[in-house]
Coordinates of C-alpha atoms and ligand atoms in Angstrom, one line a residue:
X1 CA 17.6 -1.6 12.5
X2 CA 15.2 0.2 15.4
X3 CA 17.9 1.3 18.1
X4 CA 14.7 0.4 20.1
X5 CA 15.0 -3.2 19.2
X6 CA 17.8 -5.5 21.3
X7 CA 19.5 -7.5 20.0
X8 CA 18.7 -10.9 21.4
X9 CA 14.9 -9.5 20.7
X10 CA 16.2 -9.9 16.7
X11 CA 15.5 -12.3 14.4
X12 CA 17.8 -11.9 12.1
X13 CA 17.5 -14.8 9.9
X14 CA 14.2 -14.7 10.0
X15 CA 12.4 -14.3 6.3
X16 CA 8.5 -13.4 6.0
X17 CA 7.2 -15.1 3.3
X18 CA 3.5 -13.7 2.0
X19 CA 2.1 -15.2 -0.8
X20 CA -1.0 -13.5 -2.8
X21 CA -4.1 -15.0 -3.6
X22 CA -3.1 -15.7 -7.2
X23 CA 0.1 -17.6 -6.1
X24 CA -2.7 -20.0 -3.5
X25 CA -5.1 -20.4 -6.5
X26 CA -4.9 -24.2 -7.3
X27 CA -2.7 -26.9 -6.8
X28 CA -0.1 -25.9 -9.0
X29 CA 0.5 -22.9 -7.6
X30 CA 0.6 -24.5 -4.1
X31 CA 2.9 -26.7 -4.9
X32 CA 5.3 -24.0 -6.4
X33 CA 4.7 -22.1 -3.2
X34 CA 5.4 -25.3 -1.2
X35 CA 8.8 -25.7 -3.2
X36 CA 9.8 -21.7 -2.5
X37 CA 8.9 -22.5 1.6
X38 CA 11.4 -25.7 1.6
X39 CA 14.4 -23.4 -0.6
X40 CA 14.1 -20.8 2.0
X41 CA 14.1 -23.3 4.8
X42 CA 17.5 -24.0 3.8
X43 CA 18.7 -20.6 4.4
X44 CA 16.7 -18.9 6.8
X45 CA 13.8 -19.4 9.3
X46 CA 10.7 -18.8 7.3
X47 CA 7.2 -17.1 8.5
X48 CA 4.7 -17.5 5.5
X49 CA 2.0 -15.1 5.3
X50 CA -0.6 -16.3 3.0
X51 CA -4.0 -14.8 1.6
X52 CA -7.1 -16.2 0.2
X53 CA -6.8 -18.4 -2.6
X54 CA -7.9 -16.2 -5.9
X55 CA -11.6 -15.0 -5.7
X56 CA -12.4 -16.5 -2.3
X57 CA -12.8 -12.7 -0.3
X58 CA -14.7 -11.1 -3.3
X59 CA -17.0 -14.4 -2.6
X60 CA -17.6 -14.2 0.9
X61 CA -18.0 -10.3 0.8
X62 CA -20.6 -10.3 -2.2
X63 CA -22.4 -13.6 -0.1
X64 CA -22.4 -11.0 3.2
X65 CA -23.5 -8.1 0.8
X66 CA -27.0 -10.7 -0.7
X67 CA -28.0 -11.3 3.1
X68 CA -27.5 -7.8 3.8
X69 CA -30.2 -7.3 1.1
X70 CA -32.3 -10.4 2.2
X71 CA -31.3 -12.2 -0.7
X72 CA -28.5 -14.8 1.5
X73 CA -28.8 -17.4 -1.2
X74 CA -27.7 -15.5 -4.7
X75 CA -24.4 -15.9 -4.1
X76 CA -24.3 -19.6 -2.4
X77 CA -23.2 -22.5 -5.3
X78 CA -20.2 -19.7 -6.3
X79 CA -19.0 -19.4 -2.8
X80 CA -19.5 -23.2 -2.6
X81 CA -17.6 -24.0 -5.2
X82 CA -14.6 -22.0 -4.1
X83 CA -15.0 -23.4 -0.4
X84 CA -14.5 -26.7 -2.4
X85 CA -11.4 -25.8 -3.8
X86 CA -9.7 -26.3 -0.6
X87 CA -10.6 -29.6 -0.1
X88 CA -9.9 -30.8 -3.6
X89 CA -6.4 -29.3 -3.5
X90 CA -5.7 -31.2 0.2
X91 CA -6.8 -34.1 -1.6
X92 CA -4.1 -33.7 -4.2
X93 CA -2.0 -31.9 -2.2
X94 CA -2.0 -33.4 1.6
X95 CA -1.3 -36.4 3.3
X96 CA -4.5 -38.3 3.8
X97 CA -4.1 -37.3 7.4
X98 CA -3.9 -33.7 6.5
X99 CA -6.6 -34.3 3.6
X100 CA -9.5 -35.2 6.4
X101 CA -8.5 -32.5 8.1
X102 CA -9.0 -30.1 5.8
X103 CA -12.4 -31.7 4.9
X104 CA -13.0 -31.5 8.5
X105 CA -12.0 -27.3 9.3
X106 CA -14.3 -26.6 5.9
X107 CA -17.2 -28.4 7.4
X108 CA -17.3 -25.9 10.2
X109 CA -16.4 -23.5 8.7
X110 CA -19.6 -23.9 6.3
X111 CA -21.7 -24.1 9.0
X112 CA -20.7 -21.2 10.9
X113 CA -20.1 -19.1 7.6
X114 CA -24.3 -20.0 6.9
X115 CA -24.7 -18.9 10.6
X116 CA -23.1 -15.3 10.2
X117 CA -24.8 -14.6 7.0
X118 CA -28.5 -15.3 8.8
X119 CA -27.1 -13.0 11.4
X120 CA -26.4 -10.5 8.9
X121 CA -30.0 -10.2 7.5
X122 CA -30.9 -10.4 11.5
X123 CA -28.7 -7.9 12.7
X124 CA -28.5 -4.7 10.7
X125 CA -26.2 -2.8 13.6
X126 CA -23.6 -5.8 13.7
X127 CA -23.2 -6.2 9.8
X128 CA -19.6 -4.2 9.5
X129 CA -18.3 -6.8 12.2
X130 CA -20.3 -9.7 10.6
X131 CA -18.5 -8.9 7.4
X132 CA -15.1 -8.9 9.0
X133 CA -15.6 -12.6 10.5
X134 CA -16.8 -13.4 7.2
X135 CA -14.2 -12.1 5.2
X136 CA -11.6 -14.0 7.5
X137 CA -12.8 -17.4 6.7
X138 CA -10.9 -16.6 3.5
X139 CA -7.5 -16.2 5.2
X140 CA -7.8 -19.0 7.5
X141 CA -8.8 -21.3 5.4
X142 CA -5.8 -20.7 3.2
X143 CA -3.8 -20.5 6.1
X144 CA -5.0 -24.1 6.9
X145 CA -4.5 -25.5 3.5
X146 CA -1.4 -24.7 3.0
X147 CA 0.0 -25.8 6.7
X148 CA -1.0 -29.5 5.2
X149 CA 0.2 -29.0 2.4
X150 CA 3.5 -27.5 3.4
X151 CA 3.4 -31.1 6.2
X152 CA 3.1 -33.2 3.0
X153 CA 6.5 -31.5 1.5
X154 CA 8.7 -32.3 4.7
X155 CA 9.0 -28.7 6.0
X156 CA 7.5 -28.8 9.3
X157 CA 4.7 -26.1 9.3
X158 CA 2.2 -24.7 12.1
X159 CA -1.0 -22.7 11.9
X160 CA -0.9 -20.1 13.5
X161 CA -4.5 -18.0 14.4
X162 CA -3.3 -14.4 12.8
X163 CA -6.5 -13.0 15.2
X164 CA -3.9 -13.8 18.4
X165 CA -1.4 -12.1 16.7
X166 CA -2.4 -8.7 14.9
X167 CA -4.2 -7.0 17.7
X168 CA -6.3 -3.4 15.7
X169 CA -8.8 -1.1 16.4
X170 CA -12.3 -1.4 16.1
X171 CA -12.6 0.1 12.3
X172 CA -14.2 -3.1 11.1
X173 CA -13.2 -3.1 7.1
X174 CA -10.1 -1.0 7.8
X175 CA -8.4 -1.6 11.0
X176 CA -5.4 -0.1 12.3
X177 CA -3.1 -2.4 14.2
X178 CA -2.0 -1.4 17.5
X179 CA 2.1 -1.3 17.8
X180 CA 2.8 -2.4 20.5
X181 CA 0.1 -5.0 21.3
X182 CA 0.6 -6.2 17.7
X183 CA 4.5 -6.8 18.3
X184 CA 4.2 -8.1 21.6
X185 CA 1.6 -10.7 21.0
X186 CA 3.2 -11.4 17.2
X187 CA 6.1 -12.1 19.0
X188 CA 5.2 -14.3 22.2
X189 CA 3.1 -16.5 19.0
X190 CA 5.8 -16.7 16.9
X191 CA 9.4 -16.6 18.6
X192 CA 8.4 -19.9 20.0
X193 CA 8.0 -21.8 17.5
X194 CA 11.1 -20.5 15.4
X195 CA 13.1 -21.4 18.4
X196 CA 12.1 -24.8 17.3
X197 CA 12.2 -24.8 13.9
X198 CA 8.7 -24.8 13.2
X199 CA 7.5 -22.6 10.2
X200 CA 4.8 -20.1 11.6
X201 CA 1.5 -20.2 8.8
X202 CA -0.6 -17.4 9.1
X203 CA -3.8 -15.8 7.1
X204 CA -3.0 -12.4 5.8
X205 CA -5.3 -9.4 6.0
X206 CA -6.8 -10.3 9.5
X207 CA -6.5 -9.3 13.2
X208 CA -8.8 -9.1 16.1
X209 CA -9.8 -6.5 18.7
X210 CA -8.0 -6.5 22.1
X211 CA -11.7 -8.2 23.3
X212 CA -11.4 -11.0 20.5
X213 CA -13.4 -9.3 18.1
X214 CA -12.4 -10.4 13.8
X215 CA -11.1 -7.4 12.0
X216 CA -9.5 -7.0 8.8
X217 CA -7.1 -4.4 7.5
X218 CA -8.6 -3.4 4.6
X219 CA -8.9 -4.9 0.6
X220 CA -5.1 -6.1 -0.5
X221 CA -3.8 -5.9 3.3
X222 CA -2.1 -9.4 3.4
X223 CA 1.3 -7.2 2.2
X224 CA 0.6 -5.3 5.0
X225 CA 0.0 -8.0 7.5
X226 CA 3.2 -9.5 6.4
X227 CA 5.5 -6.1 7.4
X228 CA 3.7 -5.5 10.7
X229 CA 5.3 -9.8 11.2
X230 CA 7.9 -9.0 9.8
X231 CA 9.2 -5.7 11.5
X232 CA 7.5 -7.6 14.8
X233 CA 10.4 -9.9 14.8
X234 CA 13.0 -7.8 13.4
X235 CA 13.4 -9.9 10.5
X236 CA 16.1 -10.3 8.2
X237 CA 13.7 -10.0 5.0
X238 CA 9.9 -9.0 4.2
X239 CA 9.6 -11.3 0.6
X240 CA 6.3 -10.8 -1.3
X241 CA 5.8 -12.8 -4.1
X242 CA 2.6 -12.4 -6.3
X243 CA 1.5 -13.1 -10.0
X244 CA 4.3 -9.9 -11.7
X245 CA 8.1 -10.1 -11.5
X246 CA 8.4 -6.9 -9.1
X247 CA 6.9 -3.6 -9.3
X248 CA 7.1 -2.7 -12.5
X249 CA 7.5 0.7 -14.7
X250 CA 3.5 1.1 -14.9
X251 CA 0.3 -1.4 -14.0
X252 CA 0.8 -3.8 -17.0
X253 CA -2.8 -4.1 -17.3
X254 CA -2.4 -0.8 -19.0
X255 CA 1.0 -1.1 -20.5
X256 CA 1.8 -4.1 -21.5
X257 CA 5.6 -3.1 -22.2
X258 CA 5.9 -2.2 -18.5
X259 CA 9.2 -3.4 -17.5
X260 CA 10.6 -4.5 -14.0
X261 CA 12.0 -1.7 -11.5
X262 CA 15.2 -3.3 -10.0
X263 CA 15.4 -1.5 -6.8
X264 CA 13.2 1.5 -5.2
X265 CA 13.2 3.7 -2.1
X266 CA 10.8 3.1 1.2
X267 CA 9.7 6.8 -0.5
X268 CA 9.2 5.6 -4.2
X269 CA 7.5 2.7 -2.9
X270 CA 5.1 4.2 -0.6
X271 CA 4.0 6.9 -3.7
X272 CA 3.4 4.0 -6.2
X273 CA 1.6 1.9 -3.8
X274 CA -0.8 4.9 -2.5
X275 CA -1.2 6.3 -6.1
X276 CA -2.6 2.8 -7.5
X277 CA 0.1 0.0 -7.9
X278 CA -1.7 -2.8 -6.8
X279 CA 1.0 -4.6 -6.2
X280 CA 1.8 -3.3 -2.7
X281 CA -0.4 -2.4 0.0
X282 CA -0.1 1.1 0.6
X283 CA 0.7 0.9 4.4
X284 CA 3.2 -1.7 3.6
X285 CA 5.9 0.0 3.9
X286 CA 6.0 2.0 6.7
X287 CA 6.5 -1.6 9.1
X288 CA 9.4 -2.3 6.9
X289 CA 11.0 1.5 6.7
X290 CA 10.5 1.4 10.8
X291 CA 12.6 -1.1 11.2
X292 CA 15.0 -0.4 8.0
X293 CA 13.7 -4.1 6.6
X294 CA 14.1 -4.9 2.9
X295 CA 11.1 -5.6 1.3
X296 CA 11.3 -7.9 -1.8
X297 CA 8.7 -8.2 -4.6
X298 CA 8.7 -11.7 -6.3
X299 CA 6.8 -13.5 -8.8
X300 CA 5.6 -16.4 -7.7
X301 CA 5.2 -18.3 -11.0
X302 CA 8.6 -17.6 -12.3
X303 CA 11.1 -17.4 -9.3
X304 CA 13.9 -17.1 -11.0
X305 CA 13.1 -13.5 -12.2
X306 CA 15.0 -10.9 -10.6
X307 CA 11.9 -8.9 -8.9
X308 CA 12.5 -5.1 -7.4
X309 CA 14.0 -4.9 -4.0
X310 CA 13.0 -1.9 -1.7
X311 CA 15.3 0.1 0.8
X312 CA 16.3 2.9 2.4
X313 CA 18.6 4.1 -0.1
X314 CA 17.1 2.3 -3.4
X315 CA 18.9 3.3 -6.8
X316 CA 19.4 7.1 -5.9
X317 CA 20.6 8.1 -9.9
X318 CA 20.0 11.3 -10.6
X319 CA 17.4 11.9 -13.3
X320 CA 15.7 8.7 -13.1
X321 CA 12.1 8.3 -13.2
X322 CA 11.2 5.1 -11.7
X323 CA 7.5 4.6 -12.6
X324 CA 4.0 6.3 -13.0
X325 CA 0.8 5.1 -11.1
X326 CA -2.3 5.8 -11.3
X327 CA -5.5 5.5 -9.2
X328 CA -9.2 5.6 -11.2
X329 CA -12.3 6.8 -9.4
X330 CA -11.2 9.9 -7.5
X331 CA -13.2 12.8 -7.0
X332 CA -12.5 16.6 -6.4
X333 CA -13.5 19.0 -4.6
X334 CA -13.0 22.7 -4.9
X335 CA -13.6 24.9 -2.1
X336 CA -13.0 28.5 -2.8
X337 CA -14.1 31.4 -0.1
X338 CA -12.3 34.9 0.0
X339 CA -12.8 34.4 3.7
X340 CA -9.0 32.8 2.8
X341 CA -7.2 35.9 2.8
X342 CA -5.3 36.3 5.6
X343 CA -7.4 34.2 7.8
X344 CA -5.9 31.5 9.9
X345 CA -7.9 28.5 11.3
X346 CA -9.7 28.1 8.1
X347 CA -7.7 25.6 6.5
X348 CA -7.9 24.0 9.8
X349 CA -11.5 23.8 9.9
X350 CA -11.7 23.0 6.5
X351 CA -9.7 19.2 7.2
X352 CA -11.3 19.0 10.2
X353 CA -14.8 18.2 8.6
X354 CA -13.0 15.2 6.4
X355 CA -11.4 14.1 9.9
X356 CA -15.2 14.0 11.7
X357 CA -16.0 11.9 8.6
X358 CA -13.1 9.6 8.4
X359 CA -12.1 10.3 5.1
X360 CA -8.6 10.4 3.5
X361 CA -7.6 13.2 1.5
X362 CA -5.3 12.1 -1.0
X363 CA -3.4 15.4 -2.7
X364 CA -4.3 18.9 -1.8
X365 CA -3.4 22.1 -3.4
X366 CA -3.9 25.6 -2.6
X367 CA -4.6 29.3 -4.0
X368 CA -4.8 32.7 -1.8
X369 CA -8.8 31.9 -2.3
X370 CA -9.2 28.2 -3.1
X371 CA -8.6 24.8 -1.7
X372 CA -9.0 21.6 -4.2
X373 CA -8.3 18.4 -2.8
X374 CA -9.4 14.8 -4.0
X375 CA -11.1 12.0 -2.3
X376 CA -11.3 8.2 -3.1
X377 CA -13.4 7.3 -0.4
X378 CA -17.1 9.1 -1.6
X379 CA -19.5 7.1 0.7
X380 CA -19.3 10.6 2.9
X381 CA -19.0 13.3 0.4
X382 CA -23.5 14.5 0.5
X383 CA -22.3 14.8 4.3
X384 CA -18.6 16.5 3.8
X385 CA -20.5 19.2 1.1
X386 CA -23.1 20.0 3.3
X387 CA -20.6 20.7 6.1
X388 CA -18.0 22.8 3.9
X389 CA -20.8 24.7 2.4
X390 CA -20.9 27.3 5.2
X391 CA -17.2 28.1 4.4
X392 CA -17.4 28.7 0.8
X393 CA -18.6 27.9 -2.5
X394 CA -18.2 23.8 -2.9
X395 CA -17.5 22.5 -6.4
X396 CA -18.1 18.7 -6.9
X397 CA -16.1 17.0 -9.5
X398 CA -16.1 13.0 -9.8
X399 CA -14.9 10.7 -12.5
X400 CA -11.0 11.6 -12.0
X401 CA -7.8 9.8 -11.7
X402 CA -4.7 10.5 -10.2
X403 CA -1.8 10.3 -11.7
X404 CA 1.7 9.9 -10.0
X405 CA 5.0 9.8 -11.9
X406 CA 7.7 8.6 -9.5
X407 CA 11.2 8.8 -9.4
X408 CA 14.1 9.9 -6.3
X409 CA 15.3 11.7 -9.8
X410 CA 12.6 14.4 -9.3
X411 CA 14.5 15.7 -6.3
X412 CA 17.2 16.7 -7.9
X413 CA 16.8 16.8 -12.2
X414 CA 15.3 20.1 -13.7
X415 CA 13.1 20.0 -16.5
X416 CA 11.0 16.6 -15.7
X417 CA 7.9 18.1 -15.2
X418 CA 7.9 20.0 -18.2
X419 CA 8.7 16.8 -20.1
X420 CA 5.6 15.5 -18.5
X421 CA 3.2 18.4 -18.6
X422 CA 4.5 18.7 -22.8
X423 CA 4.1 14.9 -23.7
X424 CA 0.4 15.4 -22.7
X425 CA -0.2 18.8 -23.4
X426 CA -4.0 17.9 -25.2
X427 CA -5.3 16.7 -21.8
X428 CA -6.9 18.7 -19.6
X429 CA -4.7 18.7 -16.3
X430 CA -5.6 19.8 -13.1
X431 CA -4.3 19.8 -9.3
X432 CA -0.7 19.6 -10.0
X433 CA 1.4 18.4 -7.0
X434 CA 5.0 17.9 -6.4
X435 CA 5.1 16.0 -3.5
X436 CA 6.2 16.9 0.1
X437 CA 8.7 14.2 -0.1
X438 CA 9.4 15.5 -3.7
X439 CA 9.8 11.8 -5.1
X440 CA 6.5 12.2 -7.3
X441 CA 5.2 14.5 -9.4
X442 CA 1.1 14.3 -9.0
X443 CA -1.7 15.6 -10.7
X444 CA -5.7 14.5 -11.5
X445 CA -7.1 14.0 -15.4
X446 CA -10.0 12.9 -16.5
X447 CA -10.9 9.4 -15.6
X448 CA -11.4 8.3 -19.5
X449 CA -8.2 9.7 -20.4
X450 CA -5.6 8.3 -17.5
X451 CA -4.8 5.0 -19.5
X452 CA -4.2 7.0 -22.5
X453 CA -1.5 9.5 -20.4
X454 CA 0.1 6.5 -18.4
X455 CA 0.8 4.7 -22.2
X456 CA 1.8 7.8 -23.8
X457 CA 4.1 9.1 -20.7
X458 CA 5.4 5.3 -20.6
X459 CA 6.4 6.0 -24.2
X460 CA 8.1 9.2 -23.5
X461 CA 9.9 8.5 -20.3
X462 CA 11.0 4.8 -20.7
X463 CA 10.7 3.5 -23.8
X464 CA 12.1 6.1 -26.0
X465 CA 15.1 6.6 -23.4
X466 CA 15.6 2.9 -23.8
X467 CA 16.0 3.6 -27.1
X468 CA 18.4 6.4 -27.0
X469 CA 20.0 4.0 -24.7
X470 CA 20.2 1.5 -26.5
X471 CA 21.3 3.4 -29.9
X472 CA 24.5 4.8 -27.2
X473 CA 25.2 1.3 -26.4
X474 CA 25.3 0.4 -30.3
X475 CA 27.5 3.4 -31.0
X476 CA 29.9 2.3 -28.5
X477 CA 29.3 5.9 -26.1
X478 CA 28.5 3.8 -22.8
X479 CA 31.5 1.3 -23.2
X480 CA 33.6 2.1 -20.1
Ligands
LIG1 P1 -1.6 -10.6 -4.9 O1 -2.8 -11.4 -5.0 O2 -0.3 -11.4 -5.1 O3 -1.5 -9.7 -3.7 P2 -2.4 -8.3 -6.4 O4 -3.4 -8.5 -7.5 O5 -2.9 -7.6 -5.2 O6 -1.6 -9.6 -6.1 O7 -1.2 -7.3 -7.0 C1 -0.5 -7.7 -8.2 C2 -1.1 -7.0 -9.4 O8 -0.8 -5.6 -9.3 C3 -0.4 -7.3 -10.7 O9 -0.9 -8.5 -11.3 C4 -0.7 -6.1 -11.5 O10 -1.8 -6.3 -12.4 C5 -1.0 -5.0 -10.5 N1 -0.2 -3.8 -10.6 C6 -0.6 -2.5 -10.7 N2 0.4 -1.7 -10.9 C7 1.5 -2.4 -10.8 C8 2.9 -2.1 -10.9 N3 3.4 -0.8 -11.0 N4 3.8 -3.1 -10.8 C9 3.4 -4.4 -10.7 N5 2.1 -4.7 -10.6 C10 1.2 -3.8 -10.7
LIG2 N1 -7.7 -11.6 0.5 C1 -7.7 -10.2 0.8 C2 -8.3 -9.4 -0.4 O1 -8.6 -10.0 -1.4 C3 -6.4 -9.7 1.3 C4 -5.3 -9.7 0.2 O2 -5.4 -10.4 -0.8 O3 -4.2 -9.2 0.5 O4 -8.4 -8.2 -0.3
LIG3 MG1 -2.4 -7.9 -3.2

């Protein structure tokens, strides 16, 4: 725990609860998630975070995106017809009380959604807060539903407005929260009402400026919201339960053999979120490592699985490899100037044209006469070239991936890399990076080939170790 934090500030059986958008997609999965809420009521004093049911924020963003383009009506009967969803799902879900309600908060929330969307076309300077308030219908609505429908399962659940809690910046589509304001506020919301017994419902993924202003924290940043609540409070637990039994070996879309990772550090975490796995916000973490929180990836759909639990420590075994992410649509840029050697300040002006752009730069590496470094974010890269140009020659390369294997092994076991580097010795490799915090091994292919060397490092690094493993258990050599 923060030495910062007192302890009658603690809350330390307090559990955050944050369920995805696939575990809020129809009334089955409410229920499920309504039936997790009333287990943990027994043992602890639950917050749930919740995010838009499934498909609702790709909805309202592409319905902001048509009035942006003057065409406000293209994506109308699919947004409808989500909107609807609520209501149908209160009406199997709620008490009839709770069921008009709903009916009642979607109502205006239709009319003022139609009203922002006019005002998107109308006001071209506004539109990146316009899509922020937008987006967050998604979130509240949720937030809603499932207060009633948490009521109509006997655990006593509030609303809570996440916009008086989360206070950010002013990067519409990306917001930062502020610490302090965030925790202060999270807390004078919240402490309140778990001093009663009340179970605190709030949307993910949204805040507000300190003048009231909607923001949201950028795509996936429910997880997130739900670590800034949770380390707010000092809480016992940060649970996130989603549509996968933990974070797993690799993204199962592309290996479908990818198995479960029982426990991971804040470190191995952090790398596999920012390199790609989905399953955690990348900025998740940092809330929970702050305060020294566990954080606890569930599946929602079968509870009973064991999941991946993340601390300090993790599973600290030497030699292990943990997992390997990767992160599609990356782009590189090679700027190489003989004005280098022995020059300082250039590498300072150099980052400090991608800092006047806001852009991220993911991993950088370095010669005596080059600098490559790769970018996700491309929406400023014509204005980032044009800037670097004057220090050296630019190269331009898009269409790469990034690809991250992962393990608190890497620290300390010889010979990994090479494993890695021979197992896909036919593809073109570039950028190679061990890490600062020497947990991952990183380096950029070829966008068409990343699936290809996340199955076939899978192969080499998990499944034919299980193997060996499992052909030493046979032979009796791991019997104690
Ligand atoms: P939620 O809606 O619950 O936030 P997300 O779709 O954001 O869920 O994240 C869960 C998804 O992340 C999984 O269904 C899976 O496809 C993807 N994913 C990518 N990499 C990994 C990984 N290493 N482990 C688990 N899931 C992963
Ligand atoms: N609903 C938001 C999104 O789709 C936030 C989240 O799911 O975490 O990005
Ligand atoms: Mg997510």
């Amino acid at each position: 725990m923060s030495e910062s934090t007192a302890p009658s500030d603690r809350h330390a059986d307090t559990t955050v609860l944050k369920f995805g958008g696939t575990s809020v997609a129809d009334a089955e999965a409410l229920q499920r998630v309504a039936g997790l809420v009333r287990r943990a009521q027994r043992s602890t004093r639950p917050i749930v975070v919740v995010s838009a049911l499934a498909g609702v924020t790709d909805a309202l963003l592409a319905a902001a995106d048509a009035a942006a383009s003057g065409d406000a009506e293209r994506m109308r009967p699919q947004l409808d017809a989500l909107l609807e969803r609520h209501a149908e799902i209160a009406g199997r879900l709620a008490r009839p009380e709770g069921a008009k309600g709903i009916r009642t908060v979607l109502g205006r929330a239709r009319g003022e959604i139609a009203v922002l969307l006019e005002r998107v076309a109308g006001e071209p300077a506004r539109r990146p807060a316009l899509r922020d308030e937008i987006a967050s219908y998604g979130e509240r609505l949720a937030a809603a539903l499932l207060t009633a429908v948490l009521l109509a399962a006997d655990v006593p659940a509030r609303y809570v407005d996440a916009r008086h809690c989360l206070i950010t910046d002013e990067a519409y589509g990306r917001a930062t929260p502020m610490p302090s304001d965030t925790e202060q506020r999270t807390r004078a919301e919240l402490a309140p009402l778990l001093d009663r017994r009340l179970v605190p419902v709030l949307g993910g993924y949204i805040g507000a400026t300190r003048r009231g202003v909607t923001t949201t924290l950028g795509r996936g940043g429910s997880d997130y919201s739900a670590a800034l609540v949770g380390a707010a409070l000092a809480a016992a637990e940060i649970q996130i339960w989603t549509d996968v039994s933990g974070v797993l070996t690799a993204d199962p879309r592309v290996v479908p053999g990818a198995r479960t990772i029982p426990t991971l550090s804040y470190a191995e975490a952090a790398e596999l979120a920012y390199f790609g796995a989905k399953v955690l916000h990348p900025k998740t973490l940092q809330p929970a490592m702050d305060r020294d929180i566990p954080v606890r990836i569930c599946n929602s759909h079968a509870p009973a699985d064991p999941g991946t639990v993340v601390t300090a420590r993790g599973d600290m075994r030497a030699g292990t490899v943990k997992a390997i992410a990767h992160k599609s649509g990356i782009t590189v840029l090679q700027i190489s100037s003989t004005r280098m050697l022995g020059a300082y300040g250039f590498l300072r002006g150099l980052f400090e044209v991608f800092e006047r752009h806001q852009t991220v730069v993911d991993v950088v590496t370095t010669s005596e006469v080059s600098v490559s470094l790769t970018v996700e974010d491309a929406v400023s890269l014509p204005a980032i070239v044009a800037e670097l140009r004057p220090l050296g020659t630019v190269a331009v390369e898009s269409g790469r991936a990034i690809v991250c294997v992962v393990g608190e092994g890497l620290r300390t076991t010889p010979g990994i890399a090479a494993r890695v580097f021979a197992t896909i010795s036919d593809i073109n490799v570039s950028l190679i990076s061990q890490g600062a915090s020497r947990v991952n091994l990183t380096f950029v292919v070829d966008e068409d080939r990343a699936q290809e060397a996340v199955l076939r490092l899978h192969e080499a690094l998990f499944e034919r170790e299980r193997v060996d493993l499992d052909e030493a258990t046979a032979a009796g050599e791991l019997t104690p």
